[in-house]
PDB file of C-alpha atoms and ligand atoms in Angstrom:
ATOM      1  CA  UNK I  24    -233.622 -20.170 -94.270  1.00  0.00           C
ATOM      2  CA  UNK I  25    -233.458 -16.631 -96.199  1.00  0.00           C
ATOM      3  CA  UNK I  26    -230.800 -15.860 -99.067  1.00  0.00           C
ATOM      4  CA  UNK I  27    -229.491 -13.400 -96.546  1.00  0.00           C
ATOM      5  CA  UNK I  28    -229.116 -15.927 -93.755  1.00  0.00           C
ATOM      6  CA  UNK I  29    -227.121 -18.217 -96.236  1.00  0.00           C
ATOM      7  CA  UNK I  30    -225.031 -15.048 -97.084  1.00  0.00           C
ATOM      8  CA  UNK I  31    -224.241 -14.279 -93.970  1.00  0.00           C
ATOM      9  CA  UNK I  32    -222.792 -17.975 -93.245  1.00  0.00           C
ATOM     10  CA  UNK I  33    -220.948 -17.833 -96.362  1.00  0.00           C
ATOM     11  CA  UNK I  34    -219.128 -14.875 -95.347  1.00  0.00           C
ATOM     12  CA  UNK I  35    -219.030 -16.062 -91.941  1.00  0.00           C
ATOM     13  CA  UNK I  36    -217.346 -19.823 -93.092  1.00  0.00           C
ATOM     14  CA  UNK I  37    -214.699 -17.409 -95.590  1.00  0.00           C
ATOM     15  CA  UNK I  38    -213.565 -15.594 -92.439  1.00  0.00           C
ATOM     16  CA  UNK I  39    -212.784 -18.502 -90.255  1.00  0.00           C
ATOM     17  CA  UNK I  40    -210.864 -19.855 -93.189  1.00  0.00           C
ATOM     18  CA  UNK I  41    -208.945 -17.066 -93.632  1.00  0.00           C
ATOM     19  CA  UNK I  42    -210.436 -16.637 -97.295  1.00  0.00           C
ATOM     20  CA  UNK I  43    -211.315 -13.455 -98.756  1.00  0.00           C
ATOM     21  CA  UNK I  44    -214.844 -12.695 -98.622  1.00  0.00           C
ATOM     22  CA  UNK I  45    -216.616 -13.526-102.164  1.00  0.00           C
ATOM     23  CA  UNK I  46    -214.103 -15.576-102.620  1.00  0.00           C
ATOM     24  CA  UNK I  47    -217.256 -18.871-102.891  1.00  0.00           C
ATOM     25  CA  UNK I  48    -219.904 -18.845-105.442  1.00  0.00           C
ATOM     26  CA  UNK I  49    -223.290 -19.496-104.078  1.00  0.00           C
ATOM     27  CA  UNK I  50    -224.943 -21.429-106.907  1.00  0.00           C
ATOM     28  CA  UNK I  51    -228.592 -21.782-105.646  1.00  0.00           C
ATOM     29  CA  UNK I  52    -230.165 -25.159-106.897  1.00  0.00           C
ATOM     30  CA  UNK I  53    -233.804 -25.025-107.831  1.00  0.00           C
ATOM     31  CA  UNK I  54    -234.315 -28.111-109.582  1.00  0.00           C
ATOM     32  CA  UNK I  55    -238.036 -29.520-108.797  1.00  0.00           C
ATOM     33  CA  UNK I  56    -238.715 -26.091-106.886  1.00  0.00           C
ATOM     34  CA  UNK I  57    -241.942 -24.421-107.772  1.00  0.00           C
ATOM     35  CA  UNK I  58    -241.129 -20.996-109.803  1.00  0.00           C
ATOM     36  CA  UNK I  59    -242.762 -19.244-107.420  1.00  0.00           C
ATOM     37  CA  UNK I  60    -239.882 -19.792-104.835  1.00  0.00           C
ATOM     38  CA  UNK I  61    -236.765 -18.979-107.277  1.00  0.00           C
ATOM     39  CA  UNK I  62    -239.001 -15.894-108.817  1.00  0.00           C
ATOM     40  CA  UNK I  63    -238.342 -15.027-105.641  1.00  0.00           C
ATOM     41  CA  UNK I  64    -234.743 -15.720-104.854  1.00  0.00           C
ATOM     42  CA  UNK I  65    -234.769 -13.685-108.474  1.00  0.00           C
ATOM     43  CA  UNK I  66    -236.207 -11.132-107.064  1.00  0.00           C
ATOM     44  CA  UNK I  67    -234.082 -10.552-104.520  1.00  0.00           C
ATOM     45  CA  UNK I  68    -231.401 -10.516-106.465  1.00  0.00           C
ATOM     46  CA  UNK I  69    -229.798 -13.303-106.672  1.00  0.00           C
ATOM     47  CA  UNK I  70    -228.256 -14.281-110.442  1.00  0.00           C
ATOM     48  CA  UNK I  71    -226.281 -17.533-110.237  1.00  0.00           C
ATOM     49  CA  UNK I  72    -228.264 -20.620-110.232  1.00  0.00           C
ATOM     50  CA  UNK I  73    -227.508 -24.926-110.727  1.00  0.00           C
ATOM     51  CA  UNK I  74    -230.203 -27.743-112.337  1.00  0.00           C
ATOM     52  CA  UNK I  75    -229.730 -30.846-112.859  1.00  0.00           C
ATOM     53  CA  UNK I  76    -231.327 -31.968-115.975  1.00  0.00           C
ATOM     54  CA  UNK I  77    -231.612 -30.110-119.024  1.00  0.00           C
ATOM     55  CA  UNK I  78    -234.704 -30.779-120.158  1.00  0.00           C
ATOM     56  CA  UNK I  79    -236.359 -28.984-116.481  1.00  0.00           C
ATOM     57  CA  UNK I  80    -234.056 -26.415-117.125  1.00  0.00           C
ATOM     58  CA  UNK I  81    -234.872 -26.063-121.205  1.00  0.00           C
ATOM     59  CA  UNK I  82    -238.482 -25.547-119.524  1.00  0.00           C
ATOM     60  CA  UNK I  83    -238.462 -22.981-117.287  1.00  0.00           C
ATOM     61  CA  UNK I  84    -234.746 -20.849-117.323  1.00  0.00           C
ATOM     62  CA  UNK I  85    -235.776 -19.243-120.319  1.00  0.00           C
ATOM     63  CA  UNK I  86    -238.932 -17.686-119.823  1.00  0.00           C
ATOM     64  CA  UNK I  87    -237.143 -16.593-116.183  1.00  0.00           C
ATOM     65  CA  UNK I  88    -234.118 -14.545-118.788  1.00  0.00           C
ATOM     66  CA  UNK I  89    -236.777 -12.512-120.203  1.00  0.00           C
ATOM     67  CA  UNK I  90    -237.735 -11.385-116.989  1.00  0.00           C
ATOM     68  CA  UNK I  91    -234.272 -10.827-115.535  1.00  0.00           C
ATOM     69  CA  UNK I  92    -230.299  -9.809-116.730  1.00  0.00           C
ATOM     70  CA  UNK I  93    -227.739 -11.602-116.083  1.00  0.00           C
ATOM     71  CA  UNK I  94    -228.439 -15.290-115.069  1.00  0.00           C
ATOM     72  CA  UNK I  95    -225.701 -17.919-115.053  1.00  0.00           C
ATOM     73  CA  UNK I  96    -227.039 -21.099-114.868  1.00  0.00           C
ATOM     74  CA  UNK I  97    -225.098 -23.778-114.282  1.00  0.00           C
ATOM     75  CA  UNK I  98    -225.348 -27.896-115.186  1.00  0.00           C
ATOM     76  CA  UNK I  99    -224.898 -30.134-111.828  1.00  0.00           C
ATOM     77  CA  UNK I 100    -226.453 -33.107-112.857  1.00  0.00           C
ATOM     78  CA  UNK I 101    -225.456 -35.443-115.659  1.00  0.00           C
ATOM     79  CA  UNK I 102    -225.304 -35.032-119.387  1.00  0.00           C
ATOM     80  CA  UNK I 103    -225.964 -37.283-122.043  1.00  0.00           C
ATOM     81  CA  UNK I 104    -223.800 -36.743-124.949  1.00  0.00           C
ATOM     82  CA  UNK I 105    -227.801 -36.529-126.678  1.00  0.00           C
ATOM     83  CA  UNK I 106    -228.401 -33.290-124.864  1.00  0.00           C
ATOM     84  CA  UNK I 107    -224.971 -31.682-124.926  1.00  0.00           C
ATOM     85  CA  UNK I 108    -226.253 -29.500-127.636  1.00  0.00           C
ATOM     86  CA  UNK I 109    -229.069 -28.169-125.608  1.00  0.00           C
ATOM     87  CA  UNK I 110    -226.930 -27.903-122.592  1.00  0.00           C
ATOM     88  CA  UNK I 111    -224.359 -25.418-124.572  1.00  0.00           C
ATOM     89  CA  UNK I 112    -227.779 -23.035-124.901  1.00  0.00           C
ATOM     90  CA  UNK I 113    -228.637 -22.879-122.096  1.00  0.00           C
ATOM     91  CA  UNK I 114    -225.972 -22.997-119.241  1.00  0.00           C
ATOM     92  CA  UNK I 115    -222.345 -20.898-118.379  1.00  0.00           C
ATOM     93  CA  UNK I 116    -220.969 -23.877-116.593  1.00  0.00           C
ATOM     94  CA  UNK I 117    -221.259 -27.519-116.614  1.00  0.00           C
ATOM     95  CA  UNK I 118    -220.112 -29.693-113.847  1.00  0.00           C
ATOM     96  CA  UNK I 119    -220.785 -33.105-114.789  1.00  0.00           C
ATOM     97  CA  UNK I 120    -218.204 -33.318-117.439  1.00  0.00           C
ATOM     98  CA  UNK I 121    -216.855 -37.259-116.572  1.00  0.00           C
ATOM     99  CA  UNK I 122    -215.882 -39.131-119.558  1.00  0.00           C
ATOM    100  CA  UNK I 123    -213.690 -38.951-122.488  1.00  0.00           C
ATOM    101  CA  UNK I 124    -216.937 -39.430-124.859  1.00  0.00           C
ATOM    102  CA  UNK I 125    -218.718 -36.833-123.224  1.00  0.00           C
ATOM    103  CA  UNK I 126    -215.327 -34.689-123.529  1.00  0.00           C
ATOM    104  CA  UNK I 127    -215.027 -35.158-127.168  1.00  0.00           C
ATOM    105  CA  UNK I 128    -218.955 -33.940-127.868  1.00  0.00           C
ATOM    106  CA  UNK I 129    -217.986 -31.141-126.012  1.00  0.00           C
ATOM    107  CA  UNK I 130    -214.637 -30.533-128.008  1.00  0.00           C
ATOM    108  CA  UNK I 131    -216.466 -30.616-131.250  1.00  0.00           C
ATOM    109  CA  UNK I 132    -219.148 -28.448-130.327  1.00  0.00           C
ATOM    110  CA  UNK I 133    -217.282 -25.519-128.734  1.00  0.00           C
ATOM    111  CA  UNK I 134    -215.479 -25.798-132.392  1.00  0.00           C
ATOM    112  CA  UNK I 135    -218.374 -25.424-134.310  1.00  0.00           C
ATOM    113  CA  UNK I 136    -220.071 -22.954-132.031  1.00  0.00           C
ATOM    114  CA  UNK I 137    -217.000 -20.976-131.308  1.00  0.00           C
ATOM    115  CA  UNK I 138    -217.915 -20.498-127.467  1.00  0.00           C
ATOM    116  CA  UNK I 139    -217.688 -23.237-124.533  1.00  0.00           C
ATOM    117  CA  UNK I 140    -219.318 -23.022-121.093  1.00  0.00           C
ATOM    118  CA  UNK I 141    -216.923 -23.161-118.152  1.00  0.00           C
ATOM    119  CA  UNK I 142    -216.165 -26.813-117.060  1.00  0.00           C
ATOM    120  CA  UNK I 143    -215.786 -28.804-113.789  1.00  0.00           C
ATOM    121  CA  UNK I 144    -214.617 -32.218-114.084  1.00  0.00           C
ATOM    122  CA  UNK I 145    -216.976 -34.655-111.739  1.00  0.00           C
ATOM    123  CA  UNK I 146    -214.789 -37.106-109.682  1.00  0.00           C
ATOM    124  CA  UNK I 147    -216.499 -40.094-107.909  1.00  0.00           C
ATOM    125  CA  UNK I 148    -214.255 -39.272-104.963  1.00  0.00           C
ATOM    126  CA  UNK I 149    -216.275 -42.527-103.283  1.00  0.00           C
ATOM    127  CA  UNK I 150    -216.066 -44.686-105.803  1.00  0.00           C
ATOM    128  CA  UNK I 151    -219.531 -45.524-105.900  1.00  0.00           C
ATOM    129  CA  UNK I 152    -220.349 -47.497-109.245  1.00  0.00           C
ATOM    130  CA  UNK I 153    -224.291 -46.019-109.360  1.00  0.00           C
ATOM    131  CA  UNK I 154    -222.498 -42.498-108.797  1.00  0.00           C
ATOM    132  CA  UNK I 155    -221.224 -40.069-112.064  1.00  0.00           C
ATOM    133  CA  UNK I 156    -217.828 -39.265-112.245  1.00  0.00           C
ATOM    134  CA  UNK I 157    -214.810 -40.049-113.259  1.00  0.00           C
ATOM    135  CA  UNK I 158    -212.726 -42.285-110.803  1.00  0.00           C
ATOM    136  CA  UNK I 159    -209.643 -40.900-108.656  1.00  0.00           C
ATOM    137  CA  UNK I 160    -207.285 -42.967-110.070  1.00  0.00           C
ATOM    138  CA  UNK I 161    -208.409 -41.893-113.206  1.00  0.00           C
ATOM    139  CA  UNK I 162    -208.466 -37.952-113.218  1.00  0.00           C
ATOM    140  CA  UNK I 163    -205.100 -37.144-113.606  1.00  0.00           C
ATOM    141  CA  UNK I 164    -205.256 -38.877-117.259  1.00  0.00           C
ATOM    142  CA  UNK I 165    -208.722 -37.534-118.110  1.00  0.00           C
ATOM    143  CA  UNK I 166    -207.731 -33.861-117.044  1.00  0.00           C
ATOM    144  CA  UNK I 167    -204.713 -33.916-119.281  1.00  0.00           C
ATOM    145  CA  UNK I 168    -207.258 -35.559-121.991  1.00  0.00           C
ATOM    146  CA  UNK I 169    -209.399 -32.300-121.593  1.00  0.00           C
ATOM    147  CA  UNK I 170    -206.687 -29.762-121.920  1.00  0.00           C
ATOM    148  CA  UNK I 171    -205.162 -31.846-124.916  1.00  0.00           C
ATOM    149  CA  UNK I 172    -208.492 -30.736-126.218  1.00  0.00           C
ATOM    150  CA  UNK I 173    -208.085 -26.731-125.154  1.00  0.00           C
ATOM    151  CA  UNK I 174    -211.534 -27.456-123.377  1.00  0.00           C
ATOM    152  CA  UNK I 175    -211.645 -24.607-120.557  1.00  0.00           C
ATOM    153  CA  UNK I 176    -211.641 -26.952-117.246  1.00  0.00           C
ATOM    154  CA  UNK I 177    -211.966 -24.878-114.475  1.00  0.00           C
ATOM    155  CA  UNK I 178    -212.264 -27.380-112.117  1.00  0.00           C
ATOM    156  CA  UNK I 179    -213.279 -30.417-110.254  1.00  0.00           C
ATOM    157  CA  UNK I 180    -216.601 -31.391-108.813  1.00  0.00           C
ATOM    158  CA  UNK I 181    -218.219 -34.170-106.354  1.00  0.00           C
ATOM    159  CA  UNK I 182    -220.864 -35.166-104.512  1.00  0.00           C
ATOM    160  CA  UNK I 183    -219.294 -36.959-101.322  1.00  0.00           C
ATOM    161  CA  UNK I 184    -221.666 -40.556-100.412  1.00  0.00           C
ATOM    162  CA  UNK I 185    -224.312 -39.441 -98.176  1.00  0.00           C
ATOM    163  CA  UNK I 186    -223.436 -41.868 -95.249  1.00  0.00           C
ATOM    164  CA  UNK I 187    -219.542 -41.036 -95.087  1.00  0.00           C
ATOM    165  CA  UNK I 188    -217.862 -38.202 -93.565  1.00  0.00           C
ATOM    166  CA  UNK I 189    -217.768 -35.195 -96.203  1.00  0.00           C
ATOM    167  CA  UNK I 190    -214.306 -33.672 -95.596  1.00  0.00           C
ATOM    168  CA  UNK I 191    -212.335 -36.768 -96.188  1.00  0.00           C
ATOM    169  CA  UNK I 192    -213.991 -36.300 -99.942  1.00  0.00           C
ATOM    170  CA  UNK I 193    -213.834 -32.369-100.330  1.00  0.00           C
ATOM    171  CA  UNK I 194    -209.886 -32.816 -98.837  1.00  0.00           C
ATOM    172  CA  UNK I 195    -209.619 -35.721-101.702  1.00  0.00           C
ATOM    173  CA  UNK I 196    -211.117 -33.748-104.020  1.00  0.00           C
ATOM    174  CA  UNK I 197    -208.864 -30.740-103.364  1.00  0.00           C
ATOM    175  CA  UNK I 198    -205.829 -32.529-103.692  1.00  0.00           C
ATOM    176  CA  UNK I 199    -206.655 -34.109-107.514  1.00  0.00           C
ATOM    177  CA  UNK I 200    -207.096 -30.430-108.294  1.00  0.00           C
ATOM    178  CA  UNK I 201    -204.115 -28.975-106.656  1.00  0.00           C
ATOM    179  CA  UNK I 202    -201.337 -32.147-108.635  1.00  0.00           C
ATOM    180  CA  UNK I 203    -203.412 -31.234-111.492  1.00  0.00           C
ATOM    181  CA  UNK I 204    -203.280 -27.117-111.430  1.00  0.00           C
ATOM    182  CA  UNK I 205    -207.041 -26.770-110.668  1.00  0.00           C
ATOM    183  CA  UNK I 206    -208.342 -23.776-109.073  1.00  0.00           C
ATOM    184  CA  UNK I 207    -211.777 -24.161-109.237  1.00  0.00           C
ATOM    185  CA  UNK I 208    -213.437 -26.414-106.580  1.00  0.00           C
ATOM    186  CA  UNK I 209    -217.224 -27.282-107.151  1.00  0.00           C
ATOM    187  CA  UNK I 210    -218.242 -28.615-102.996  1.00  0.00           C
ATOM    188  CA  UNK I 211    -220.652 -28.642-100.841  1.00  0.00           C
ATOM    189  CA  UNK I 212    -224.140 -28.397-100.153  1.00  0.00           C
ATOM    190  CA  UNK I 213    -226.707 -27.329 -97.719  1.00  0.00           C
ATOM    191  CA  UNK I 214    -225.986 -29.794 -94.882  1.00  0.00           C
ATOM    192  CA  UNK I 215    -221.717 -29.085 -95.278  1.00  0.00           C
ATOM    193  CA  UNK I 216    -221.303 -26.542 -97.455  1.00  0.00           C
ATOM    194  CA  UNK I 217    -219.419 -24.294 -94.320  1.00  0.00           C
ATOM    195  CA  UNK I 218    -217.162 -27.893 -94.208  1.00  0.00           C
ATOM    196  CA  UNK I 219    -216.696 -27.292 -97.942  1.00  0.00           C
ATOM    197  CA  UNK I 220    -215.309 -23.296 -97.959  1.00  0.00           C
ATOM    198  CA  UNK I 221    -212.805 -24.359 -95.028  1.00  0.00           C
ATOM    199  CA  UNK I 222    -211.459 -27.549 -97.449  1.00  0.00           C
ATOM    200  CA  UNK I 223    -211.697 -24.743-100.379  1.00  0.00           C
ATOM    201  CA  UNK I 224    -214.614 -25.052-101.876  1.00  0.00           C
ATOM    202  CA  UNK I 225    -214.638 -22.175-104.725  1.00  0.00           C
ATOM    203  CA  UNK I 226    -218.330 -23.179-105.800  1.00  0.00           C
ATOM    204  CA  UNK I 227    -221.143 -24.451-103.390  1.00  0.00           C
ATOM    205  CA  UNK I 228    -224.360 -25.861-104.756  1.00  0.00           C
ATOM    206  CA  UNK I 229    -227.066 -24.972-102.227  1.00  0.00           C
ATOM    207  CA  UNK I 230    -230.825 -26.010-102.234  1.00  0.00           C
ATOM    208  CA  UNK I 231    -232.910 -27.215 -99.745  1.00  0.00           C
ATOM    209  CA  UNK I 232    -231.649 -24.229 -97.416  1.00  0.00           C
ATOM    210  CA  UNK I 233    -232.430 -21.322 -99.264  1.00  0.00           C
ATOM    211  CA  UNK I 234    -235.717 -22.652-101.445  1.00  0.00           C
ATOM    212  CA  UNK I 235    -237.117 -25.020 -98.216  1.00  0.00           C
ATOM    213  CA  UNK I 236    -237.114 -29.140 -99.174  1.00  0.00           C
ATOM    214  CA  UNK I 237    -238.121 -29.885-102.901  1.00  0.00           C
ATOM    215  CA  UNK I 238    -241.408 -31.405-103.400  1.00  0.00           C
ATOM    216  CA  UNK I 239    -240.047 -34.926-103.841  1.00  0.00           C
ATOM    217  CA  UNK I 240    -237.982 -35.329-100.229  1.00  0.00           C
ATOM    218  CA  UNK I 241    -240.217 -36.655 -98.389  1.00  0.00           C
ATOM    219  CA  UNK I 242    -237.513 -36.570 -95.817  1.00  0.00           C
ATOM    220  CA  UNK I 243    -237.056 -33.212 -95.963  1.00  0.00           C
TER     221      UNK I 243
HETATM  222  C1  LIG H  18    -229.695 -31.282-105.545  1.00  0.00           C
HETATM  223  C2  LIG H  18    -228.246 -31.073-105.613  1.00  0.00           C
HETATM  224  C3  LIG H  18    -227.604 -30.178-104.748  1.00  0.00           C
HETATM  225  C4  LIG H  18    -228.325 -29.381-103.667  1.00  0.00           C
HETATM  226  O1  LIG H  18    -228.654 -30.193-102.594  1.00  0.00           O
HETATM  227  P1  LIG H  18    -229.246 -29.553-101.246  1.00  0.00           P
HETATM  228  O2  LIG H  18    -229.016 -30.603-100.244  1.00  0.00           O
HETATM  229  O3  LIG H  18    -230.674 -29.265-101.491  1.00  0.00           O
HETATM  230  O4  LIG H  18    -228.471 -28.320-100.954  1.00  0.00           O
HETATM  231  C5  LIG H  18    -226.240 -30.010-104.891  1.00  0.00           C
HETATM  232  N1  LIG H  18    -225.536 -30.678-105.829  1.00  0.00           N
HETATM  233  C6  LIG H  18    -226.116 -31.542-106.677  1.00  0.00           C
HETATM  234  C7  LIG H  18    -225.289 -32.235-107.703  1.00  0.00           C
HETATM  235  C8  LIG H  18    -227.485 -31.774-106.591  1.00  0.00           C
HETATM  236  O5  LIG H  18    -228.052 -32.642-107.460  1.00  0.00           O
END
């Protein structure tokens, strides 16, 4: 499916729920996709991208910002407290942020660098134990830990389990950020991201459907 095409469903999934159009951030996830295919998506335009691990990103997103203004990259996947350092010089946004150790590296490095990307707070909305993310019952506490800490918490983030119904986490999800004053809601992805704007999804993290399937799904 094109950029355009994705667009155009965006816009389309805003409408029917009543929300103002570019009101959702497309972030367009090319982890493990050749550079070939987001040179591309680059081409065309597009600015606002999501990895998962720093290290691909340290290896490639650079070269691609001397080619191109304006890129905002954002973290999806998880961050050791190791690479935090890294992850501050490379990406805008981080939305993996889901412990109070990882919170504190954080807190002591926007001091020292005087700058701190935007942050979503990852919730394991299915309380999967091989799954990131702070749990439910947890995030209330850990969100008031994080502003204690004047860290700039935008919002929340999940990744609903792939064999349960999606809106039943995005409508979880949207209620932990509502009690706790969130706007921002990182949700949805190319199978239910149209799901995600109509449970108010501020940030979508789209792949498969604009770059084709990565390399490594062999089940497309
Ligand atoms: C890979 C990934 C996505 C994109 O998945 P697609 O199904 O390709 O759209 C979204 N969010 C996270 C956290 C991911 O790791």
């Amino acid at each position: 499916m094109s950029l355009e095409e994705i667009k155009t469903r965006i816009a389309q999934a805003e409408t029917d729920a009543g929300r103002a159009n570019g009101s959702v951030e497309l972030i367009a996830v090319s982890k493990v996709q050749p550079n070939e295919r987001v040179d591309a998506v680059l081409t065309e335009g597009h600015r606002c991208y999501g990895e998962n691990r720093v290290q691909e990103a340290a290896g490639k997103w650079p070269e691609f910002r001397e080619q191109f203004d304006g890129i905002d990259l954002h973290l999806i996947g998880p961050l050791q407290t190791n690479k935090a350092r890294q992850a501050f010089e490379l990406f805008q946004s981080i939305h993996s942020v889901d412990r109070p150790k990882l919170a504190k590296t954080i807190a002591r490095l926007a001091q020292e660098m005087g700058h701190c990307p935007d942050l979503f707070i990852q919730v394991n909305t299915g309380e999967e134990p091989q799954k990131a993310g702070i749990m439910p019952r947890e995030a209330d506490a850990f969100v008031a830990e994080c502003n204690a800490m004047d860290l700039p918490v935008k919002g929340l983030m999940c990744i609903p389990p792939v064999e349960e119904e999606a809106s039943l986490h995005f409508a979880l999800l949207a209620k932990i950020a509502e009690r706790n004053g969130l706007n921002g809601l990182s949700m949805g992805m190319s199978s239910d991201f149209e799901k995600a704007i109509s449970f108010g999804a501020t940030h979508i993290r789209v792949g498969s459907a604009i770059f084709g399937a990565r390399a490594y799904d062999t089940a497309g």
